[in-house]
């Protein structure tokens, strides 16, 4: 079998370049070299994540490792009925679903109404709830936070989130 990970845009582009330049050995080799470098970087990032996850599991007093992600809302709706009837089959309110994995501690799931805005405020709210739960159950927050988020500037990687985390 193949990798459990989806092919990223960079890999697709480099594969396309390799195919496009199959008759130009220099350009084809450059695309192959660039893809090997890209794969090495991705693997190094993945290994750093695995190391951070292991640190949080081994030493939860000092490390907190979180992954936060949202799911495509088109797949989710409430209420969910065990059996659908004619009366219930058309009832479905689209719902945003967000999950947090706290390595060595547990998981959290949050449902968000469809009219609630996404963005940095939602990310901060979710993180605040997780931090509050850790604080309430353990009495303190660890000194080091490892945080993995999607690479979206509007929702996750911006000055507002950095200010909250500081």
Short mmCIF file of N, CA and C in Angstrom, two decimals, residues 21-142:
data_model
loop_
_atom_site.label_atom_id
_atom_site.label_comp_id
_atom_site.label_asym_id
_atom_site.label_seq_id
_atom_site.Cartn_x
_atom_site.Cartn_y
_atom_site.Cartn_z
N UNK A 21 8.77 17.26 -18.22
CA UNK A 21 10.15 17.35 -18.72
C UNK A 21 10.80 15.98 -18.89
N UNK A 22 10.00 14.98 -19.21
CA UNK A 22 10.58 13.64 -19.37
C UNK A 22 11.59 13.58 -20.51
N UNK A 23 11.48 14.51 -21.47
CA UNK A 23 12.44 14.54 -22.59
C UNK A 23 13.57 15.54 -22.37
N UNK A 24 13.60 16.17 -21.22
CA UNK A 24 14.67 17.12 -20.88
C UNK A 24 15.32 16.63 -19.59
N UNK A 25 16.38 15.84 -19.71
CA UNK A 25 16.98 15.19 -18.53
C UNK A 25 17.38 16.16 -17.42
N UNK A 26 17.91 17.32 -17.75
CA UNK A 26 18.35 18.27 -16.73
C UNK A 26 17.16 18.79 -15.91
N UNK A 27 16.10 19.18 -16.59
CA UNK A 27 14.92 19.69 -15.88
C UNK A 27 14.20 18.58 -15.12
N UNK A 28 14.17 17.40 -15.73
CA UNK A 28 13.54 16.26 -15.05
C UNK A 28 14.29 15.92 -13.77
N UNK A 29 15.61 15.89 -13.83
CA UNK A 29 16.43 15.61 -12.64
C UNK A 29 16.26 16.69 -11.59
N UNK A 30 16.12 17.95 -12.02
CA UNK A 30 15.90 19.05 -11.07
C UNK A 30 14.57 18.85 -10.33
N UNK A 31 13.53 18.44 -11.05
CA UNK A 31 12.24 18.19 -10.42
C UNK A 31 12.33 17.03 -9.44
N UNK A 32 13.04 15.98 -9.82
CA UNK A 32 13.23 14.82 -8.94
C UNK A 32 14.00 15.23 -7.69
N UNK A 33 15.07 16.01 -7.87
CA UNK A 33 15.87 16.49 -6.73
C UNK A 33 15.02 17.36 -5.80
N UNK A 34 14.24 18.28 -6.39
CA UNK A 34 13.39 19.16 -5.59
C UNK A 34 12.35 18.37 -4.80
N UNK A 35 11.81 17.32 -5.42
CA UNK A 35 10.83 16.51 -4.70
C UNK A 35 11.48 15.75 -3.55
N UNK A 36 12.69 15.22 -3.77
CA UNK A 36 13.39 14.52 -2.68
C UNK A 36 13.65 15.46 -1.51
N UNK A 37 14.05 16.71 -1.82
CA UNK A 37 14.28 17.71 -0.76
C UNK A 37 12.98 18.03 -0.04
N UNK A 38 11.91 18.17 -0.81
CA UNK A 38 10.60 18.45 -0.21
C UNK A 38 10.16 17.30 0.70
N UNK A 39 10.30 16.08 0.24
CA UNK A 39 9.92 14.90 1.03
C UNK A 39 10.76 14.84 2.32
N UNK A 40 12.05 15.17 2.22
CA UNK A 40 12.91 15.17 3.41
C UNK A 40 12.41 16.20 4.42
N UNK A 41 12.02 17.37 3.95
CA UNK A 41 11.50 18.41 4.84
C UNK A 41 10.19 17.95 5.50
N UNK A 42 9.29 17.39 4.71
CA UNK A 42 8.02 16.90 5.26
C UNK A 42 8.28 15.82 6.31
N UNK A 43 9.18 14.90 6.02
CA UNK A 43 9.50 13.84 6.98
C UNK A 43 10.11 14.39 8.26
N UNK A 44 10.96 15.42 8.13
CA UNK A 44 11.56 16.04 9.32
C UNK A 44 10.48 16.72 10.16
N UNK A 45 9.54 17.40 9.51
CA UNK A 45 8.44 18.03 10.24
C UNK A 45 7.57 16.98 10.94
N UNK A 46 7.32 15.89 10.25
CA UNK A 46 6.53 14.81 10.83
C UNK A 46 7.25 14.21 12.05
N UNK A 47 8.57 14.04 11.92
CA UNK A 47 9.33 13.47 13.03
C UNK A 47 9.32 14.41 14.23
N UNK A 48 9.41 15.72 13.98
CA UNK A 48 9.34 16.69 15.08
C UNK A 48 7.99 16.58 15.80
N UNK A 49 6.93 16.42 15.02
CA UNK A 49 5.60 16.23 15.62
C UNK A 49 5.58 14.96 16.47
N UNK A 50 6.10 13.85 15.95
CA UNK A 50 6.12 12.60 16.71
C UNK A 50 6.93 12.76 18.00
N UNK A 51 8.05 13.47 17.93
CA UNK A 51 8.87 13.71 19.12
C UNK A 51 8.12 14.55 20.16
N UNK A 52 7.41 15.59 19.68
CA UNK A 52 6.64 16.44 20.59
C UNK A 52 5.51 15.66 21.24
N UNK A 53 4.85 14.84 20.45
CA UNK A 53 3.78 14.00 20.97
C UNK A 53 4.31 13.07 22.05
N UNK A 54 5.44 12.45 21.79
CA UNK A 54 6.04 11.53 22.77
C UNK A 54 6.43 12.26 24.05
N UNK A 55 6.97 13.46 23.92
CA UNK A 55 7.35 14.24 25.10
C UNK A 55 6.13 14.54 25.96
N UNK A 56 5.02 14.91 25.33
CA UNK A 56 3.80 15.22 26.09
C UNK A 56 3.24 13.98 26.78
N UNK A 57 3.37 12.82 26.15
CA UNK A 57 2.89 11.58 26.76
C UNK A 57 3.78 11.14 27.91
N UNK A 58 5.09 11.29 27.75
CA UNK A 58 6.05 10.86 28.78
C UNK A 58 6.13 11.83 29.95
N UNK A 59 6.00 13.11 29.68
CA UNK A 59 6.21 14.13 30.72
C UNK A 59 5.10 15.19 30.66
N UNK A 60 3.87 14.80 31.02
CA UNK A 60 2.75 15.73 30.91
C UNK A 60 2.84 16.93 31.85
N UNK A 61 3.65 16.83 32.89
CA UNK A 61 3.80 17.99 33.78
C UNK A 61 4.48 19.15 33.07
N UNK A 62 5.34 18.85 32.11
CA UNK A 62 6.11 19.89 31.44
C UNK A 62 5.70 20.16 30.00
N UNK A 63 4.95 19.24 29.37
CA UNK A 63 4.62 19.39 27.96
C UNK A 63 3.14 19.16 27.69
N UNK A 64 2.57 20.00 26.85
CA UNK A 64 1.21 19.86 26.36
C UNK A 64 1.28 19.90 24.85
N UNK A 65 0.83 18.84 24.19
CA UNK A 65 0.86 18.76 22.73
C UNK A 65 -0.58 18.66 22.23
N UNK A 66 -0.97 19.62 21.37
CA UNK A 66 -2.33 19.68 20.87
C UNK A 66 -2.36 19.73 19.35
N UNK A 67 -3.36 19.08 18.78
CA UNK A 67 -3.70 19.24 17.36
C UNK A 67 -5.14 19.73 17.35
N UNK A 68 -5.39 20.79 16.61
CA UNK A 68 -6.74 21.33 16.47
C UNK A 68 -7.08 21.31 14.98
N UNK A 69 -8.27 20.80 14.66
CA UNK A 69 -8.68 20.78 13.26
C UNK A 69 -10.19 20.79 13.18
N UNK A 70 -10.68 21.34 12.10
CA UNK A 70 -12.11 21.36 11.83
C UNK A 70 -12.43 20.43 10.69
N UNK A 71 -13.66 19.91 10.70
CA UNK A 71 -14.10 19.01 9.63
C UNK A 71 -15.02 19.76 8.68
N UNK A 72 -15.10 19.27 7.48
CA UNK A 72 -15.98 19.83 6.47
C UNK A 72 -17.42 19.73 6.96
N UNK A 73 -18.09 20.87 7.06
CA UNK A 73 -19.42 20.89 7.66
C UNK A 73 -20.49 20.22 6.81
N UNK A 74 -20.21 19.99 5.53
CA UNK A 74 -21.24 19.38 4.69
C UNK A 74 -21.54 17.94 5.11
N UNK A 75 -20.64 17.33 5.86
CA UNK A 75 -20.83 15.93 6.27
C UNK A 75 -21.60 15.80 7.58
N UNK A 76 -21.80 16.91 8.29
CA UNK A 76 -22.35 16.81 9.64
C UNK A 76 -23.63 17.61 9.76
N UNK A 77 -24.52 17.08 10.54
CA UNK A 77 -25.76 17.77 10.80
C UNK A 77 -26.40 17.21 12.06
N UNK A 78 -27.17 18.02 12.71
CA UNK A 78 -27.88 17.62 13.91
C UNK A 78 -29.36 17.91 13.71
N UNK A 79 -30.24 17.18 14.30
CA UNK A 79 -29.96 15.98 15.10
C UNK A 79 -29.64 14.78 14.22
N UNK A 80 -29.03 13.78 14.84
CA UNK A 80 -28.75 12.53 14.14
C UNK A 80 -29.74 11.49 14.66
N UNK A 81 -30.49 10.91 13.75
CA UNK A 81 -31.49 9.93 14.14
C UNK A 81 -30.98 8.53 13.85
N UNK A 82 -31.21 7.62 14.79
CA UNK A 82 -30.82 6.24 14.60
C UNK A 82 -31.56 5.64 13.41
N UNK A 83 -32.85 5.91 13.36
CA UNK A 83 -33.66 5.44 12.23
C UNK A 83 -34.29 6.66 11.58
N UNK A 84 -34.20 6.72 10.27
CA UNK A 84 -34.82 7.82 9.54
C UNK A 84 -36.25 7.44 9.18
N UNK A 85 -37.12 8.40 9.36
CA UNK A 85 -38.50 8.22 8.94
C UNK A 85 -38.82 9.33 7.95
N UNK A 86 -40.00 9.28 7.37
CA UNK A 86 -40.39 10.35 6.45
C UNK A 86 -40.38 11.70 7.16
N UNK A 87 -40.78 11.70 8.41
CA UNK A 87 -40.84 12.94 9.17
C UNK A 87 -39.46 13.48 9.53
N UNK A 88 -38.49 12.61 9.75
CA UNK A 88 -37.17 13.06 10.20
C UNK A 88 -36.13 13.16 9.10
N UNK A 89 -36.40 12.59 7.93
CA UNK A 89 -35.36 12.52 6.90
C UNK A 89 -34.93 13.88 6.39
N UNK A 90 -35.81 14.89 6.43
CA UNK A 90 -35.44 16.21 5.93
C UNK A 90 -34.90 17.14 6.99
N UNK A 91 -34.81 16.67 8.22
CA UNK A 91 -34.35 17.52 9.32
C UNK A 91 -32.84 17.37 9.47
N UNK A 92 -32.13 18.42 9.15
CA UNK A 92 -30.68 18.38 9.32
C UNK A 92 -30.17 19.82 9.37
N UNK A 93 -29.64 20.19 10.50
CA UNK A 93 -29.05 21.52 10.64
C UNK A 93 -27.54 21.35 10.42
N UNK A 94 -26.96 21.99 9.41
CA UNK A 94 -25.51 21.86 9.20
C UNK A 94 -24.76 22.30 10.45
N UNK A 95 -23.76 21.57 10.80
CA UNK A 95 -23.00 21.85 12.02
C UNK A 95 -21.51 21.78 11.73
N UNK A 96 -20.79 22.74 12.25
CA UNK A 96 -19.33 22.72 12.15
C UNK A 96 -18.80 21.85 13.29
N UNK A 97 -17.85 21.03 12.98
CA UNK A 97 -17.29 20.12 13.98
C UNK A 97 -15.79 20.38 14.08
N UNK A 98 -15.32 20.59 15.30
CA UNK A 98 -13.90 20.81 15.56
C UNK A 98 -13.43 19.79 16.58
N UNK A 99 -12.23 19.31 16.38
CA UNK A 99 -11.67 18.34 17.29
C UNK A 99 -10.30 18.77 17.76
N UNK A 100 -9.97 18.35 18.98
CA UNK A 100 -8.66 18.60 19.56
C UNK A 100 -8.15 17.28 20.11
N UNK A 101 -6.93 16.94 19.75
CA UNK A 101 -6.26 15.81 20.38
C UNK A 101 -5.21 16.39 21.31
N UNK A 102 -5.31 16.02 22.56
CA UNK A 102 -4.32 16.40 23.55
C UNK A 102 -3.54 15.13 23.90
N UNK A 103 -2.37 15.01 23.32
CA UNK A 103 -1.61 13.76 23.43
C UNK A 103 -1.32 13.41 24.88
N UNK A 104 -1.67 12.18 25.25
CA UNK A 104 -1.46 11.70 26.59
C UNK A 104 -2.56 12.11 27.56
N UNK A 105 -3.50 12.94 27.11
CA UNK A 105 -4.55 13.43 27.99
C UNK A 105 -5.94 13.03 27.52
N UNK A 106 -6.20 13.16 26.24
CA UNK A 106 -7.53 12.83 25.75
C UNK A 106 -7.88 13.64 24.52
N UNK A 107 -9.15 13.60 24.16
CA UNK A 107 -9.64 14.30 22.99
C UNK A 107 -10.85 15.13 23.35
N UNK A 108 -11.08 16.15 22.56
CA UNK A 108 -12.20 17.06 22.75
C UNK A 108 -12.90 17.23 21.41
N UNK A 109 -14.22 17.33 21.45
CA UNK A 109 -14.99 17.60 20.24
C UNK A 109 -15.93 18.76 20.53
N UNK A 110 -16.00 19.67 19.58
CA UNK A 110 -16.84 20.85 19.71
C UNK A 110 -17.73 20.97 18.49
N UNK A 111 -19.02 21.14 18.73
CA UNK A 111 -19.95 21.42 17.64
C UNK A 111 -20.26 22.90 17.69
N UNK A 112 -20.29 23.50 16.51
CA UNK A 112 -20.48 24.94 16.40
C UNK A 112 -21.66 25.18 15.46
N UNK A 113 -22.60 26.02 15.85
CA UNK A 113 -23.74 26.29 14.98
C UNK A 113 -23.30 26.88 13.65
N UNK A 114 -24.09 26.67 12.60
CA UNK A 114 -23.68 27.12 11.27
C UNK A 114 -23.58 28.65 11.14
N UNK A 115 -24.30 29.38 11.98
CA UNK A 115 -24.25 30.84 11.89
C UNK A 115 -23.10 31.45 12.69
N UNK A 116 -22.39 30.65 13.47
CA UNK A 116 -21.26 31.16 14.25
C UNK A 116 -20.07 31.35 13.31
N UNK A 117 -19.42 32.51 13.39
CA UNK A 117 -18.29 32.74 12.50
C UNK A 117 -17.09 31.87 12.87
N UNK A 118 -16.37 31.45 11.86
CA UNK A 118 -15.11 30.76 12.11
C UNK A 118 -14.03 31.83 12.17
N UNK A 119 -12.81 31.44 12.29
CA UNK A 119 -11.73 32.42 12.34
C UNK A 119 -10.99 32.30 13.65
N UNK A 120 -10.17 33.30 13.88
CA UNK A 120 -9.28 33.28 15.04
C UNK A 120 -10.06 33.25 16.35
N UNK A 121 -11.22 33.91 16.42
CA UNK A 121 -11.99 33.90 17.66
C UNK A 121 -12.42 32.48 18.04
N UNK A 122 -12.81 31.69 17.07
CA UNK A 122 -13.20 30.31 17.34
C UNK A 122 -11.99 29.48 17.78
N UNK A 123 -10.87 29.67 17.11
CA UNK A 123 -9.66 28.94 17.50
C UNK A 123 -9.27 29.28 18.93
N UNK A 124 -9.30 30.57 19.27
CA UNK A 124 -8.95 31.00 20.64
C UNK A 124 -9.94 30.42 21.64
N UNK A 125 -11.23 30.42 21.31
CA UNK A 125 -12.24 29.86 22.21
C UNK A 125 -11.99 28.38 22.48
N UNK A 126 -11.70 27.63 21.42
CA UNK A 126 -11.45 26.20 21.57
C UNK A 126 -10.20 25.96 22.41
N UNK A 127 -9.13 26.68 22.11
CA UNK A 127 -7.90 26.52 22.91
C UNK A 127 -8.13 26.91 24.36
N UNK A 128 -8.86 27.99 24.58
CA UNK A 128 -9.14 28.43 25.95
C UNK A 128 -9.88 27.34 26.73
N UNK A 129 -10.86 26.71 26.09
CA UNK A 129 -11.61 25.64 26.76
C UNK A 129 -10.70 24.45 27.10
N UNK A 130 -9.80 24.10 26.20
CA UNK A 130 -8.88 22.99 26.49
C UNK A 130 -7.93 23.38 27.63
N UNK A 131 -7.36 24.57 27.55
CA UNK A 131 -6.46 25.03 28.62
C UNK A 131 -7.19 25.05 29.96
N UNK A 132 -8.42 25.53 29.97
CA UNK A 132 -9.21 25.59 31.20
C UNK A 132 -9.43 24.19 31.77
N UNK A 133 -9.73 23.23 30.89
CA UNK A 133 -9.95 21.85 31.35
C UNK A 133 -8.67 21.27 31.95
N UNK A 134 -7.54 21.48 31.28
CA UNK A 134 -6.26 20.98 31.82
C UNK A 134 -5.98 21.64 33.17
N UNK A 135 -6.20 22.92 33.27
CA UNK A 135 -5.97 23.65 34.51
C UNK A 135 -6.87 23.13 35.63
N UNK A 136 -8.14 22.90 35.33
CA UNK A 136 -9.08 22.40 36.34
C UNK A 136 -8.76 20.99 36.79
N UNK A 137 -8.33 20.13 35.86
CA UNK A 137 -8.09 18.72 36.21
C UNK A 137 -6.69 18.48 36.77
N UNK A 138 -5.72 19.31 36.37
CA UNK A 138 -4.35 19.08 36.81
C UNK A 138 -3.80 20.15 37.74
N UNK A 139 -4.52 21.26 37.87
CA UNK A 139 -4.08 22.30 38.80
C UNK A 139 -3.09 23.30 38.23
N UNK A 140 -2.57 23.01 37.04
CA UNK A 140 -1.61 23.93 36.40
C UNK A 140 -1.47 23.56 34.93
N UNK A 141 -0.95 24.51 34.19
CA UNK A 141 -0.63 24.23 32.78
C UNK A 141 0.84 23.90 32.66
N UNK A 142 1.19 22.98 31.77
CA UNK A 142 2.61 22.69 31.53
C UNK A 142 3.35 23.93 31.01
#
